[in-house]
PDB file of C-alpha atoms in Angstrom:
ATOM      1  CA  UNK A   1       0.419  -4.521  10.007  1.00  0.00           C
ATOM      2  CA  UNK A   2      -0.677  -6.085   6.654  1.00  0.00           C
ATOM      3  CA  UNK A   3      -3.314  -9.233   6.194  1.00  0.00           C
ATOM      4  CA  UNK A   4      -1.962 -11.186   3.001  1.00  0.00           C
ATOM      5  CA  UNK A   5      -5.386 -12.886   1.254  1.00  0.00           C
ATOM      6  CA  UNK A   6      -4.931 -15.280  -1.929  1.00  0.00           C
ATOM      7  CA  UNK A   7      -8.085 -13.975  -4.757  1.00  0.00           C
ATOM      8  CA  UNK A   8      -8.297 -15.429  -8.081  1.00  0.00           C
ATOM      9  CA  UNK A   9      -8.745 -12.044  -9.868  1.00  0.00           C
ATOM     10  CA  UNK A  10      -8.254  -8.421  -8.844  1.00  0.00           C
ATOM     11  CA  UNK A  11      -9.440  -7.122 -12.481  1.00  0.00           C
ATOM     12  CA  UNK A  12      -5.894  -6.510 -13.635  1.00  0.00           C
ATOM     13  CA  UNK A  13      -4.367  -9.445 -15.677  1.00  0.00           C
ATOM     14  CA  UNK A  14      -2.568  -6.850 -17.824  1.00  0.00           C
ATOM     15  CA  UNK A  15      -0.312  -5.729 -15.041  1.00  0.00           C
ATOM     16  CA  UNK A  16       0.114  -9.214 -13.410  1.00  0.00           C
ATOM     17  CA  UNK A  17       1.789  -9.807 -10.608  1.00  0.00           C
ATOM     18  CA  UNK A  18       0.021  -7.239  -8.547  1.00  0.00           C
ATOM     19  CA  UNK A  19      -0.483  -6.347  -5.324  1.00  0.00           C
ATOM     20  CA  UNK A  20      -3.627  -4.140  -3.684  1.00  0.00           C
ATOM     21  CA  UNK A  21      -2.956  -1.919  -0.649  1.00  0.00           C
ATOM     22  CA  UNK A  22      -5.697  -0.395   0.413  1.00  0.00           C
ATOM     23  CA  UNK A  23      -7.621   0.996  -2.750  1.00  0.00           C
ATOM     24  CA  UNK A  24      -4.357   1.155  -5.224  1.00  0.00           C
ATOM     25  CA  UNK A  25      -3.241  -1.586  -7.210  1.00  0.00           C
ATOM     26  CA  UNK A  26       0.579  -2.108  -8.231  1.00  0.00           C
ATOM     27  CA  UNK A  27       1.683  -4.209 -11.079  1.00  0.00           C
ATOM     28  CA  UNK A  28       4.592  -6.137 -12.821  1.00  0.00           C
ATOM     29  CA  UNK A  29       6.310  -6.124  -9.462  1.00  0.00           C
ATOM     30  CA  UNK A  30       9.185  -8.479  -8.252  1.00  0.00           C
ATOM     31  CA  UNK A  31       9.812  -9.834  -4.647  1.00  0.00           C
ATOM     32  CA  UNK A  32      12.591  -6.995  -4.428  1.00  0.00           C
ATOM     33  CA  UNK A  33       9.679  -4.443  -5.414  1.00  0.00           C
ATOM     34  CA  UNK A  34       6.914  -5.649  -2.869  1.00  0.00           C
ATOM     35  CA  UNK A  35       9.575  -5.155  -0.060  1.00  0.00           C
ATOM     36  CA  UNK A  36      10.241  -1.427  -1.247  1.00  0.00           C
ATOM     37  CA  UNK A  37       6.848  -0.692  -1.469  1.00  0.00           C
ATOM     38  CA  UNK A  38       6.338  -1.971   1.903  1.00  0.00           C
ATOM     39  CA  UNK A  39       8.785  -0.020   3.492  1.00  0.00           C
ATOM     40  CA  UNK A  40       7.748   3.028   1.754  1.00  0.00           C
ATOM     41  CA  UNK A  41       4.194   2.876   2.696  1.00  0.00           C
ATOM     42  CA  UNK A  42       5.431   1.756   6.662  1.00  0.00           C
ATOM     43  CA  UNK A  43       7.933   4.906   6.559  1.00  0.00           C
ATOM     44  CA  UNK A  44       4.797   6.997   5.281  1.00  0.00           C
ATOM     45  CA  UNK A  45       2.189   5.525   8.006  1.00  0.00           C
ATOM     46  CA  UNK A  46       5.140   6.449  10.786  1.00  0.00           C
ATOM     47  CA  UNK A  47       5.257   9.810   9.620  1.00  0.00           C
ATOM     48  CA  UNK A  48       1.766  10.925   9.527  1.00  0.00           C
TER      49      UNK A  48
END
């Protein structure tokens, strides 16, 4: 389960869009990219 919050700044206009999840940041990511990182880090929660 994810919460989605709207901030103004996450410190990382360099590598805008990003994305936090948890403590990591991800940059210069598409729509196509969120949803593969999603699924990757729900396949990796399932198997732990």
């Amino acid at each position: 389960e994810y919460t989605l919050e709207v901030v103004a700044c996450i410190g990382a206009c360099g590598l805008a869009p990003t994305i936090m999840i948890d403590d990591e940041t991800y940059g210069r990511l598409t729509p196509r990219d969120v949803r593969k990182l999603l699924r990757q880090k729900k396949r990796a929660a399932k198997a732990q």
